């Protein structure tokens, strides 16, 4: 490939900017004004060590959060809670933050006392555990886990570490929430291809009670601290809205609180006093954190900031939420005390999936168990060719059992890919990665027109899944707009649909084919959301790939009109390198000094013969004799 070098490109840009400079500056000014108005650029990110916020809760929280939980996929991710300083049963003024994070390709629950100790693991099994919910007396932690092969509900006694299984069915059960008296749990269950809300007595004295029975999706219950109401998410009115179930009204029990046809709400949670409800709402690609005052009739929801999976502080004056980034979510907090716009900042706790913030402390037994918790085994070990050091460049390694135009990857990532391949086979039950659209792409075998010249597939560090699996209905693609760019989350349908593999979908996938149906809106948008959530169990392959260091890439700007530009199936392991540095691991600098966009070759033009000139004397008209 040949491409104008950096100096040539700079010259072209300089000559073009002279003609379009004023329009470009006007565009930038307008763009900044719009971004500031919607609050994206106004998000005040405060690094740890900077001036702490005035709110005393946040001041203590920001001071104590001086660590980052980012385990390396290629090494043993030792728990950051190995050094513990908290005495047994001590409670701090900030309470305890229970959260789920990803460790060694599994979801695990951790506890964090912000003003006392580092985080400690609460679950240790080689299985997924998520959705922590602490009982009102602070002694029992309810959570969901697939440790028996199916998703069930469990109770963990925080003083004795005894675990008791609450449910034992082949159905998916998750997201528990406690009644104020601590005698009942409301939760979501997937039975008969339908997600509904159920209520269970923790003493096992009676069978579960089905609260909702609608063909639509009913998920994410949250029990009102005042007792007799349960908030949840339902799409029974066409879109995912926040509903309220009044337990004292058997007739006309359900009320839609939001009625937002153009938004998708999720994760409602009551303020500790029950007077307000926080939830997240996705609108125009932004995940907005929203608060609804329940004590003021006809009060419109208030946008607090950005984030999802919110959690209230025990005092109710701070909201903590998960802020999505393309490949690593982290925490963001909002101070609700001020009369002006909420003050926000980022917390250095990466990889958070969901959480709950409670006033109770943590029993000493949990800390003792965390001290002796074994470190997870490394997911893989990257083995490099010993002869590479003498050449300063890496080899390409053939991928055994993989079908692709060039079934090879760089020696720096091939072991990670093969470990991901094996793990994916176990999780989904079929050879999803056995056939790839692309693995390594050589400079002489370029990508189709429309791809960027600096695509990561050229580096041998990326792969692209086979789009035929999407057409066959075995893969669902969910659109996620983050930081002004479009990303995709890949869900792979499990081979076993009995609940032993995967989880049910909770969001509507994207349908690229609707842009070809004659609908002008779908054509302009590059497709549309599917009208319904597909039934069945799926595995989040995007998360699984991230466990092994392979991150998704953003769609190209032309993806709405160019199907391949969506790049929904491309994943790359950069190891902190930029594209140029990654290319230099395979090629000499001279081979990539002047890359160009690949042009489709065309046949040589046919020479069109020109008309033979007529001598001037032949242009005279011959006189015609008269009669």
Coordinates of C-alpha atoms in Angstrom, one line a residue:
X1 CA 0.0 0.0 0.0
X2 CA 1.2 3.5 -0.8
X3 CA -0.2 6.5 0.9
X4 CA 0.9 10.2 1.2
X5 CA 3.3 10.6 4.1
X6 CA 2.6 12.8 7.1
X7 CA 4.3 15.8 5.5
X8 CA 2.3 15.5 2.3
X9 CA -0.9 15.2 4.3
X10 CA 0.0 18.2 6.3
X11 CA 0.5 20.2 3.1
X12 CA -2.9 19.2 1.8
X13 CA -4.6 20.1 5.0
X14 CA -2.8 23.5 5.1
X15 CA -3.9 24.3 1.6
X16 CA -7.5 23.2 2.2
X17 CA -7.8 25.1 5.5
X18 CA -7.1 28.4 3.8
X19 CA -10.3 28.1 1.8
X20 CA -12.4 26.6 4.5
X21 CA -10.9 27.9 7.7
X22 CA -13.7 30.3 8.7
X23 CA -16.3 27.6 8.2
X24 CA -14.3 25.1 10.2
X25 CA -13.9 27.5 13.1
X26 CA -17.6 28.3 13.0
X27 CA -18.5 24.6 13.0
X28 CA -16.2 23.9 16.0
X29 CA -17.7 26.8 18.0
X30 CA -21.2 25.6 17.3
X31 CA -20.3 22.0 18.2
X32 CA -18.7 23.1 21.5
X33 CA -21.8 25.1 22.3
X34 CA -24.1 22.1 21.7
X35 CA -21.9 19.7 23.6
X36 CA -21.7 22.0 26.6
X37 CA -25.5 22.4 26.5
X38 CA -26.2 18.7 26.8
X39 CA -23.7 18.3 29.6
X40 CA -21.2 16.0 28.0
X41 CA -18.3 18.4 28.0
X42 CA -19.6 19.9 31.3
X43 CA -18.9 16.6 33.1
X44 CA -16.4 17.8 35.7
X45 CA -13.9 15.0 36.1
X46 CA -11.9 15.4 39.3
X47 CA -8.8 13.3 39.5
X48 CA -7.9 11.8 42.9
X49 CA -5.6 14.1 44.8
X50 CA -7.3 17.2 43.5
X51 CA -9.4 19.5 45.6
X52 CA -12.1 17.3 47.2
X53 CA -15.8 18.3 47.0
X54 CA -17.5 20.2 49.7
X55 CA -19.9 17.4 50.5
X56 CA -18.4 15.6 53.5
X57 CA -19.6 12.2 52.2
X58 CA -17.9 12.8 48.9
X59 CA -14.8 14.2 50.6
X60 CA -14.2 11.1 52.6
X61 CA -15.2 8.9 49.6
X62 CA -12.8 10.6 47.2
X63 CA -10.0 10.5 49.8
X64 CA -10.4 6.8 50.4
X65 CA -10.6 5.7 46.7
X66 CA -6.9 5.7 45.9
X67 CA -6.8 2.4 44.0
X68 CA -7.8 1.1 40.6
X69 CA -9.2 -2.4 40.0
X70 CA -7.9 -3.3 36.6
X71 CA -6.7 -7.0 36.6
X72 CA -4.6 -7.9 33.6
X73 CA -6.0 -10.7 31.5
X74 CA -2.6 -12.3 30.9
X75 CA -1.6 -12.4 34.5
X76 CA -3.0 -13.7 37.8
X77 CA -5.4 -10.9 38.9
X78 CA -4.6 -10.8 42.6
X79 CA -7.4 -9.2 44.6
X80 CA -6.7 -5.6 45.6
X81 CA -8.1 -6.4 49.1
X82 CA -5.1 -8.5 50.1
X83 CA -4.0 -5.8 52.5
X84 CA -6.8 -5.2 55.0
X85 CA -6.8 -2.6 57.8
X86 CA -10.4 -2.9 59.1
X87 CA -11.0 -4.3 62.6
X88 CA -13.8 -6.9 62.9
X89 CA -17.4 -5.6 62.8
X90 CA -16.3 -1.9 62.6
X91 CA -18.7 0.5 60.9
X92 CA -17.7 3.7 59.2
X93 CA -19.8 6.8 58.5
X94 CA -19.9 6.0 54.8
X95 CA -21.3 2.4 55.2
X96 CA -20.5 -0.3 52.7
X97 CA -20.5 -0.4 48.9
X98 CA -21.3 -3.9 47.6
X99 CA -20.5 -4.1 43.8
X100 CA -20.0 -6.7 41.1
X101 CA -16.9 -6.6 39.0
X102 CA -15.2 -8.9 36.5
X103 CA -12.4 -11.1 37.7
X104 CA -10.8 -14.0 35.7
X105 CA -13.8 -14.1 33.2
X106 CA -16.4 -14.4 36.0
X107 CA -18.6 -11.8 37.7
X108 CA -17.7 -11.6 41.4
X109 CA -19.2 -9.6 44.3
X110 CA -16.9 -7.4 46.3
X111 CA -17.4 -5.1 49.4
X112 CA -15.8 -1.8 50.0
X113 CA -15.8 0.3 53.2
X114 CA -14.7 3.6 51.8
X115 CA -13.3 5.1 55.0
X116 CA -11.8 2.0 56.6
X117 CA -10.4 -0.6 54.2
X118 CA -9.6 -1.7 50.7
X119 CA -12.1 -3.8 48.7
X120 CA -12.5 -7.4 49.7
X121 CA -14.1 -10.3 47.7
X122 CA -17.3 -11.7 49.0
X123 CA -17.8 -14.5 46.5
X124 CA -14.9 -16.8 45.4
X125 CA -16.4 -19.7 43.4
X126 CA -15.4 -20.3 39.8
X127 CA -18.9 -19.2 38.7
X128 CA -20.8 -15.9 38.1
X129 CA -22.2 -14.1 41.1
X130 CA -24.0 -10.7 40.8
X131 CA -26.8 -8.4 41.9
X132 CA -25.9 -8.0 45.6
X133 CA -28.7 -6.9 47.9
X134 CA -28.2 -6.4 51.7
X135 CA -31.0 -7.2 54.1
X136 CA -32.4 -4.4 56.3
X137 CA -30.7 -5.8 59.4
X138 CA -27.3 -5.9 57.6
X139 CA -26.7 -9.6 58.2
X140 CA -27.8 -11.4 54.9
X141 CA -26.6 -10.6 51.4
X142 CA -29.0 -11.9 48.7
X143 CA -27.4 -12.4 45.3
X144 CA -27.8 -14.4 42.0
X145 CA -25.3 -17.0 40.9
X146 CA -24.9 -19.8 38.3
X147 CA -22.7 -21.9 40.5
X148 CA -25.0 -25.0 40.2
X149 CA -25.2 -24.6 36.5
X150 CA -28.4 -22.6 36.5
X151 CA -29.1 -19.0 37.7
X152 CA -30.5 -19.2 41.2
X153 CA -30.9 -16.9 44.3
X154 CA -28.7 -17.3 47.3
X155 CA -28.4 -15.9 50.8
X156 CA -24.9 -15.2 52.3
X157 CA -24.7 -14.8 56.1
X158 CA -22.0 -12.2 56.5
X159 CA -20.9 -13.3 60.0
X160 CA -20.7 -17.0 59.4
X161 CA -20.2 -17.0 55.6
X162 CA -22.8 -19.7 55.4
X163 CA -24.5 -19.7 52.0
X164 CA -28.1 -20.9 51.6
X165 CA -29.7 -21.6 48.2
X166 CA -33.2 -20.0 48.0
X167 CA -34.4 -21.2 44.6
X168 CA -33.8 -24.5 42.7
X169 CA -35.4 -24.4 39.2
X170 CA -34.2 -24.5 35.6
X171 CA -35.4 -20.9 35.2
X172 CA -33.2 -17.8 35.3
X173 CA -33.7 -15.9 38.5
X174 CA -31.8 -12.8 39.4
X175 CA -31.9 -9.1 40.6
X176 CA -33.3 -9.6 44.2
X177 CA -34.6 -6.7 46.3
X178 CA -35.6 -6.9 50.0
X179 CA -38.9 -5.9 51.6
X180 CA -38.4 -3.4 54.4
X181 CA -39.3 -6.0 57.1
X182 CA -36.6 -8.4 55.7
X183 CA -39.1 -11.3 55.2
X184 CA -39.5 -11.2 51.4
X185 CA -37.5 -10.9 48.3
X186 CA -38.8 -9.6 44.9
X187 CA -36.8 -10.7 41.9
X188 CA -37.0 -11.2 38.1
X189 CA -37.4 -14.7 36.6
X190 CA -37.4 -16.0 33.1
X191 CA -39.9 -18.7 32.5
X192 CA -41.7 -19.7 29.4
X193 CA -39.8 -17.1 27.2
X194 CA -41.0 -14.3 29.4
X195 CA -39.4 -12.2 32.1
X196 CA -41.6 -11.4 35.1
X197 CA -41.4 -10.2 38.7
X198 CA -41.9 -12.7 41.5
X199 CA -42.0 -12.5 45.3
X200 CA -40.5 -15.1 47.6
X201 CA -40.6 -15.7 51.3
X202 CA -37.1 -16.2 52.6
X203 CA -38.2 -18.7 55.2
X204 CA -39.5 -21.0 52.5
X205 CA -42.9 -21.2 54.1
X206 CA -44.9 -20.8 50.9
X207 CA -44.2 -21.0 47.1
X208 CA -43.2 -18.0 45.1
X209 CA -45.9 -15.5 44.2
X210 CA -46.0 -14.1 40.6
X211 CA -46.4 -10.4 40.7
X212 CA -46.5 -9.6 37.0
X213 CA -47.9 -11.8 34.2
X214 CA -47.6 -9.8 31.0
X215 CA -46.1 -10.9 27.7
X216 CA -43.8 -7.9 27.8
X217 CA -40.5 -7.7 29.7
X218 CA -40.8 -7.0 33.4
X219 CA -37.4 -6.8 35.1
X220 CA -35.2 -5.0 37.7
X221 CA -37.6 -4.7 40.7
X222 CA -36.8 -2.3 43.6
X223 CA -38.8 -2.4 46.8
X224 CA -40.0 0.9 48.3
X225 CA -38.4 1.4 51.8
X226 CA -41.8 2.6 52.9
X227 CA -43.2 -0.9 52.3
X228 CA -46.0 -1.4 49.8
X229 CA -44.7 -0.5 46.4
X230 CA -42.3 -2.1 44.0
X231 CA -40.8 -0.2 41.0
X232 CA -39.7 -2.1 38.0
X233 CA -39.0 -1.8 34.2
X234 CA -41.5 -3.0 31.7
X235 CA -41.9 -2.6 27.9
X236 CA -45.6 -3.5 27.9
X237 CA -46.4 -0.1 26.5
X238 CA -44.0 -0.4 23.6
X239 CA -40.8 0.9 25.2
X240 CA -38.9 0.2 28.4
X241 CA -40.6 2.5 31.0
X242 CA -40.5 2.8 34.8
X243 CA -43.6 1.2 36.3
X244 CA -44.9 1.2 39.9
X245 CA -46.8 -1.8 41.4
X246 CA -49.0 -1.0 44.3
X247 CA -49.3 -4.1 46.5
X248 CA -52.4 -2.8 48.2
X249 CA -54.4 -2.5 44.9
X250 CA -55.2 -5.9 43.3
X251 CA -57.1 -4.0 40.6
X252 CA -55.4 -1.5 38.4
X253 CA -52.1 -2.2 40.3
X254 CA -49.6 -1.0 37.7
X255 CA -48.8 2.6 36.9
X256 CA -46.5 3.8 34.1
X257 CA -44.4 6.6 35.7
X258 CA -42.4 7.8 32.6
X259 CA -44.3 7.2 29.3
X260 CA -41.2 7.8 27.1
X261 CA -41.6 6.2 23.7
X262 CA -38.3 7.5 22.5
X263 CA -36.3 6.5 25.5
X264 CA -35.3 3.2 27.2
X265 CA -35.3 3.3 31.0
X266 CA -33.5 0.8 33.3
X267 CA -32.3 0.1 36.8
X268 CA -34.8 2.0 39.1
X269 CA -33.7 2.3 42.7
X270 CA -35.5 4.1 45.6
X271 CA -33.9 6.7 47.7
X272 CA -33.4 5.4 51.3
X273 CA -36.3 7.5 52.6
X274 CA -38.6 6.3 49.7
X275 CA -39.3 9.9 48.5
X276 CA -37.5 9.7 45.2
X277 CA -36.6 7.2 42.5
X278 CA -33.4 7.2 40.4
X279 CA -33.0 5.3 37.1
X280 CA -31.1 5.5 33.9
X281 CA -32.6 6.5 30.5
X282 CA -30.9 6.0 27.1
X283 CA -31.8 8.8 24.7
X284 CA -30.0 9.7 21.5
X285 CA -27.0 7.6 22.4
X286 CA -26.6 9.1 25.9
X287 CA -27.1 7.1 29.1
X288 CA -28.7 9.7 31.3
X289 CA -29.1 9.4 35.1
X290 CA -32.6 10.6 36.0
X291 CA -34.3 11.3 39.3
X292 CA -38.1 11.4 39.9
X293 CA -39.6 13.1 43.0
X294 CA -42.4 10.7 44.2
X295 CA -43.7 13.1 46.8
X296 CA -44.6 15.8 44.4
X297 CA -47.5 15.0 42.1
X298 CA -47.0 15.5 38.3
X299 CA -43.3 16.3 38.9
X300 CA -41.2 15.7 35.7
X301 CA -38.1 13.6 35.9
X302 CA -34.8 15.6 36.5
X303 CA -31.7 14.7 34.6
X304 CA -28.8 14.4 37.1
X305 CA -26.0 13.5 34.7
X306 CA -24.8 10.5 32.9
X307 CA -24.6 6.9 34.0
X308 CA -26.5 3.7 34.7
X309 CA -27.1 1.2 37.5
X310 CA -27.4 4.0 40.1
X311 CA -27.0 3.6 43.9
X312 CA -27.9 6.1 46.6
X313 CA -25.6 6.9 49.5
X314 CA -27.1 5.9 52.9
X315 CA -27.8 9.6 53.6
X316 CA -29.5 10.1 50.2
X317 CA -27.5 13.1 49.2
X318 CA -25.1 11.4 46.7
X319 CA -25.8 9.3 43.7
X320 CA -23.2 6.9 42.4
X321 CA -23.6 5.4 39.0
X322 CA -21.7 3.3 36.4
X323 CA -20.4 5.5 33.5
X324 CA -20.0 3.4 30.3
X325 CA -16.8 3.8 28.3
X326 CA -16.1 1.7 25.1
X327 CA -14.4 -1.1 27.0
X328 CA -14.0 -0.3 30.8
X329 CA -16.9 1.1 32.9
X330 CA -16.2 3.0 36.0
X331 CA -17.9 4.9 38.8
X332 CA -19.2 8.5 38.7
X333 CA -20.7 10.4 41.6
X334 CA -23.2 13.3 41.8
X335 CA -23.7 15.6 44.8
X336 CA -27.4 16.3 45.2
X337 CA -27.0 18.9 48.0
X338 CA -26.3 21.9 45.9
X339 CA -29.2 24.0 44.5
X340 CA -27.4 24.5 41.2
X341 CA -26.4 21.8 38.7
X342 CA -25.0 18.7 40.5
X343 CA -21.3 18.5 40.9
X344 CA -19.9 15.3 39.5
X345 CA -16.6 13.4 39.4
X346 CA -15.0 10.1 38.6
X347 CA -13.9 7.5 41.1
X348 CA -11.0 5.3 40.3
X349 CA -12.9 2.0 40.7
X350 CA -12.9 0.4 37.2
X351 CA -14.9 -2.5 35.9
X352 CA -18.0 -2.0 38.1
X353 CA -21.1 -3.7 36.7
X354 CA -23.7 -3.1 39.4
X355 CA -23.7 -2.0 43.1
X356 CA -25.7 -1.2 46.2
X357 CA -24.6 1.3 48.9
X358 CA -25.8 0.5 52.4
X359 CA -25.3 2.1 55.9
X360 CA -24.3 -1.1 57.6
X361 CA -20.7 -2.2 58.1
X362 CA -19.2 -5.5 57.2
X363 CA -18.7 -8.4 59.6
X364 CA -15.1 -9.4 60.5
X365 CA -15.6 -12.9 59.2
X366 CA -15.8 -11.6 55.7
X367 CA -12.5 -9.8 56.0
X368 CA -10.8 -12.9 57.4
X369 CA -12.1 -15.0 54.5
X370 CA -10.8 -12.4 52.1
X371 CA -7.3 -12.7 53.6
X372 CA -7.2 -16.4 52.8
X373 CA -9.0 -16.2 49.4
X374 CA -6.9 -17.9 46.7
X375 CA -5.9 -15.7 43.8
X376 CA -7.6 -16.7 40.5
X377 CA -5.5 -18.7 38.0
X378 CA -4.3 -16.7 35.0
X379 CA -6.6 -17.0 32.0
X380 CA -3.7 -17.7 29.7
X381 CA 0.1 -17.2 29.3
X382 CA 1.4 -15.6 26.1
X383 CA 4.3 -17.5 24.7
X384 CA 6.6 -15.7 22.3
X385 CA 9.2 -17.1 19.9
X386 CA 12.6 -16.8 21.5
X387 CA 14.2 -15.9 18.2
X388 CA 12.2 -12.7 17.9
X389 CA 14.5 -10.7 20.1
X390 CA 17.3 -11.0 17.6
X391 CA 15.1 -9.7 14.7
X392 CA 13.1 -7.0 16.6
X393 CA 10.0 -8.1 14.8
X394 CA 7.3 -10.7 15.6
X395 CA 6.2 -13.7 13.7
X396 CA 2.8 -14.6 12.4
X397 CA 1.4 -17.7 14.0
X398 CA -1.1 -20.0 12.3
X399 CA -4.3 -20.5 14.3
X400 CA -5.0 -24.3 14.4
X401 CA -8.6 -25.3 13.7
X402 CA -9.6 -21.7 12.6
X403 CA -11.0 -21.0 9.1
X404 CA -10.2 -17.5 7.7
X405 CA -8.7 -16.0 4.5
X406 CA -5.4 -15.9 6.4
X407 CA -5.8 -17.9 9.6
X408 CA -2.9 -16.3 11.5
X409 CA -2.3 -13.7 14.2
X410 CA 0.7 -11.9 15.6
X411 CA 2.9 -13.9 18.0
X412 CA 1.9 -11.3 20.7
X413 CA -1.8 -12.2 20.8
X414 CA -2.2 -15.7 19.3
X415 CA -2.3 -17.5 22.7
X416 CA -4.8 -15.0 24.0
X417 CA -7.1 -15.7 21.0
X418 CA -6.8 -19.4 21.3
X419 CA -7.7 -19.2 25.0
X420 CA -10.7 -17.0 24.1
X421 CA -11.7 -19.5 21.5
X422 CA -11.6 -22.4 24.0
X423 CA -13.5 -20.4 26.6
X424 CA -16.1 -19.3 24.1
X425 CA -16.8 -22.9 23.1
X426 CA -17.4 -23.7 26.8
X427 CA -19.7 -20.8 27.4
X428 CA -21.8 -20.9 24.3
X429 CA -21.6 -24.6 23.5
X430 CA -20.6 -24.3 19.8
X431 CA -17.6 -23.4 17.8
X432 CA -18.5 -19.7 17.3
X433 CA -14.9 -18.5 16.6
X434 CA -14.1 -21.5 14.4
X435 CA -14.9 -19.5 11.2
X436 CA -13.7 -15.9 11.0
X437 CA -14.4 -13.2 8.4
X438 CA -10.8 -11.9 8.9
X439 CA -7.8 -12.6 11.1
X440 CA -4.5 -11.2 9.8
X441 CA -4.8 -9.1 6.6
X442 CA -1.6 -8.5 4.6
X443 CA -0.6 -5.3 2.9
X444 CA -1.0 -7.0 -0.5
X445 CA -4.4 -8.5 0.4
X446 CA -6.2 -5.3 1.4
X447 CA -9.6 -4.9 2.9
X448 CA -12.6 -3.9 0.8
X449 CA -13.1 -0.3 -0.1
X450 CA -14.6 1.8 2.7
X451 CA -12.3 0.5 5.5
X452 CA -9.8 2.8 7.1
X453 CA -6.2 2.5 5.9
X454 CA -5.1 2.1 9.5
X455 CA -7.4 -0.7 10.4
X456 CA -6.1 -3.0 13.2
X457 CA -6.6 -6.1 11.0
X458 CA -3.4 -5.2 9.3
X459 CA -1.4 -5.5 12.5
X460 CA -2.2 -9.2 13.2
X461 CA -3.7 -8.1 16.6
X462 CA -7.4 -8.2 15.5
X463 CA -10.0 -10.5 14.2
X464 CA -13.5 -10.1 12.8
X465 CA -16.3 -12.6 13.4
X466 CA -18.2 -14.3 10.5
X467 CA -21.2 -12.1 9.7
X468 CA -23.0 -15.2 8.5
X469 CA -23.8 -16.1 12.1
X470 CA -25.7 -12.8 12.4
X471 CA -27.7 -13.6 9.2
X472 CA -28.5 -17.0 10.5
X473 CA -29.9 -15.6 13.8
X474 CA -27.3 -17.1 16.1
X475 CA -25.8 -13.7 16.9
X476 CA -27.6 -10.5 18.1
X477 CA -26.0 -7.1 17.8
X478 CA -27.0 -4.3 20.2
X479 CA -26.1 -0.7 19.4
X480 CA -24.4 1.4 22.0
X481 CA -23.5 5.0 21.4
X482 CA -20.6 6.2 23.6
X483 CA -18.7 9.4 23.5
X484 CA -20.2 10.4 20.2
X485 CA -19.2 7.1 18.5
X486 CA -21.2 4.0 17.7
X487 CA -20.1 0.7 19.3
X488 CA -21.8 -2.7 19.2
X489 CA -22.3 -5.4 21.8
X490 CA -22.3 -9.0 20.5
X491 CA -24.6 -11.6 22.1
X492 CA -24.1 -15.2 20.9
X493 CA -27.1 -17.6 21.2
X494 CA -26.2 -20.6 23.5
X495 CA -26.5 -24.1 22.0
X496 CA -28.4 -25.3 25.1
X497 CA -31.6 -23.3 25.7
X498 CA -32.5 -24.9 29.0
X499 CA -30.9 -22.2 31.1
X500 CA -27.6 -23.9 31.8
X501 CA -25.8 -21.5 29.4
X502 CA -26.1 -17.8 29.1
X503 CA -28.8 -15.3 30.2
X504 CA -31.9 -13.9 28.6
X505 CA -31.6 -10.6 26.7
X506 CA -32.9 -7.4 28.3
X507 CA -32.5 -5.0 25.4
X508 CA -33.7 -4.9 21.8
X509 CA -31.0 -5.8 19.2
X510 CA -30.2 -3.8 16.1
X511 CA -31.6 -4.8 12.7
X512 CA -29.4 -3.7 9.8
X513 CA -31.8 -5.1 7.2
X514 CA -34.6 -2.6 7.8
X515 CA -32.7 0.1 5.9
X516 CA -33.4 -1.9 2.7
X517 CA -37.2 -2.1 3.3
X518 CA -38.1 1.3 1.8
X519 CA -38.5 3.0 5.2
X520 CA -36.7 6.4 4.9
X521 CA -36.1 6.7 8.7
X522 CA -34.6 3.3 8.9
X523 CA -32.5 4.0 5.8
X524 CA -31.1 7.2 7.3
X525 CA -30.4 5.6 10.6
X526 CA -28.7 2.5 9.1
X527 CA -31.4 0.2 10.4
X528 CA -33.6 0.1 13.5
X529 CA -34.2 -1.7 16.8
X530 CA -36.0 -5.0 16.5
X531 CA -39.7 -4.7 17.5
X532 CA -39.3 -7.3 20.2
X533 CA -36.5 -8.9 22.3
X534 CA -35.6 -12.3 20.9
X535 CA -36.4 -15.1 23.3
X536 CA -33.8 -17.5 24.6
X537 CA -30.4 -17.5 26.3
X538 CA -27.4 -15.6 25.1
X539 CA -23.7 -15.1 26.1
X540 CA -22.2 -11.6 26.1
X541 CA -19.3 -12.2 23.8
X542 CA -18.1 -8.6 23.9
X543 CA -17.5 -9.0 27.7
X544 CA -15.9 -12.4 27.2
X545 CA -13.5 -11.0 24.6
X546 CA -12.6 -8.1 26.9
X547 CA -11.7 -10.7 29.6
X548 CA -8.9 -11.8 27.3
X549 CA -7.9 -8.3 26.3
X550 CA -9.7 -8.0 23.0
X551 CA -11.6 -4.7 22.8
X552 CA -14.3 -3.8 20.3
X553 CA -13.7 -1.0 17.8
X554 CA -15.9 2.0 16.9
X555 CA -18.0 2.0 13.7
X556 CA -16.7 4.0 10.8
X557 CA -18.5 7.2 10.0
X558 CA -20.0 5.7 6.9
X559 CA -21.6 2.7 8.7
X560 CA -25.2 3.8 8.1
X561 CA -24.8 3.4 4.3
X562 CA -21.9 0.9 4.2
X563 CA -22.7 -2.4 6.0
X564 CA -19.0 -3.4 6.5
X565 CA -18.3 0.0 8.0
X566 CA -20.2 -0.9 11.1
X567 CA -17.3 -3.2 12.1
X568 CA -19.6 -4.8 14.8
X569 CA -17.6 -8.0 14.7
X570 CA -14.1 -6.6 14.9
X571 CA -12.0 -7.0 18.1
X572 CA -8.4 -5.9 18.8
X573 CA -5.9 -6.5 21.5
X574 CA -3.6 -3.4 21.5
X575 CA -1.6 -4.0 24.7
X576 CA -1.3 -0.2 24.9
X577 CA 0.2 0.2 21.4
X578 CA -0.9 2.6 18.8
X579 CA -1.5 1.4 15.2
X580 CA 1.9 2.6 14.0
X581 CA 3.8 0.8 16.8
X582 CA 1.8 -2.4 16.3
X583 CA 2.6 -2.3 12.5
X584 CA 6.3 -1.9 13.3
X585 CA 6.2 -5.2 15.2
X586 CA 5.6 -7.0 11.9
X587 CA 7.0 -4.7 9.2
X588 CA 10.1 -2.5 8.7
X589 CA 9.4 1.2 8.8
X590 CA 9.9 1.6 5.0
X591 CA 6.9 -0.7 4.3
X592 CA 4.4 1.4 6.2
X593 CA 5.9 4.9 5.8
X594 CA 3.5 6.0 3.1
X595 CA 0.3 4.0 3.5
X596 CA -2.6 4.8 1.2
X597 CA -6.2 3.9 1.0
X598 CA -6.7 0.9 -1.2
X599 CA -8.3 1.8 -4.5
X600 CA -10.4 -0.8 -6.5
X601 CA -8.5 -1.5 -9.7
X602 CA -10.3 -0.6 -12.9
X603 CA -9.7 -1.6 -16.5
X604 CA -7.5 0.7 -18.6
X605 CA -9.6 3.3 -20.5
X606 CA -10.4 2.5 -24.1
X607 CA -9.0 5.1 -26.5
X608 CA -11.8 6.9 -28.3
X609 CA -10.8 7.8 -31.9
X610 CA -11.1 11.5 -32.7
X611 CA -12.8 12.8 -35.8
X612 CA -10.5 13.2 -38.9
X613 CA -10.3 16.9 -39.8
X614 CA -11.8 17.8 -43.1
X615 CA -9.7 20.0 -45.4
X616 CA -11.1 23.5 -45.7
X617 CA -11.5 23.3 -49.4
X618 CA -14.0 20.4 -49.1
X619 CA -16.2 22.6 -46.9
X620 CA -17.0 24.9 -49.9
X621 CA -20.4 24.2 -51.3
X622 CA -20.4 23.1 -55.0
X623 CA -22.3 25.6 -57.1
X624 CA -25.6 24.2 -58.4
X625 CA -26.2 25.1 -62.1
X626 CA -29.4 27.0 -62.8
X627 CA -32.1 25.7 -65.1

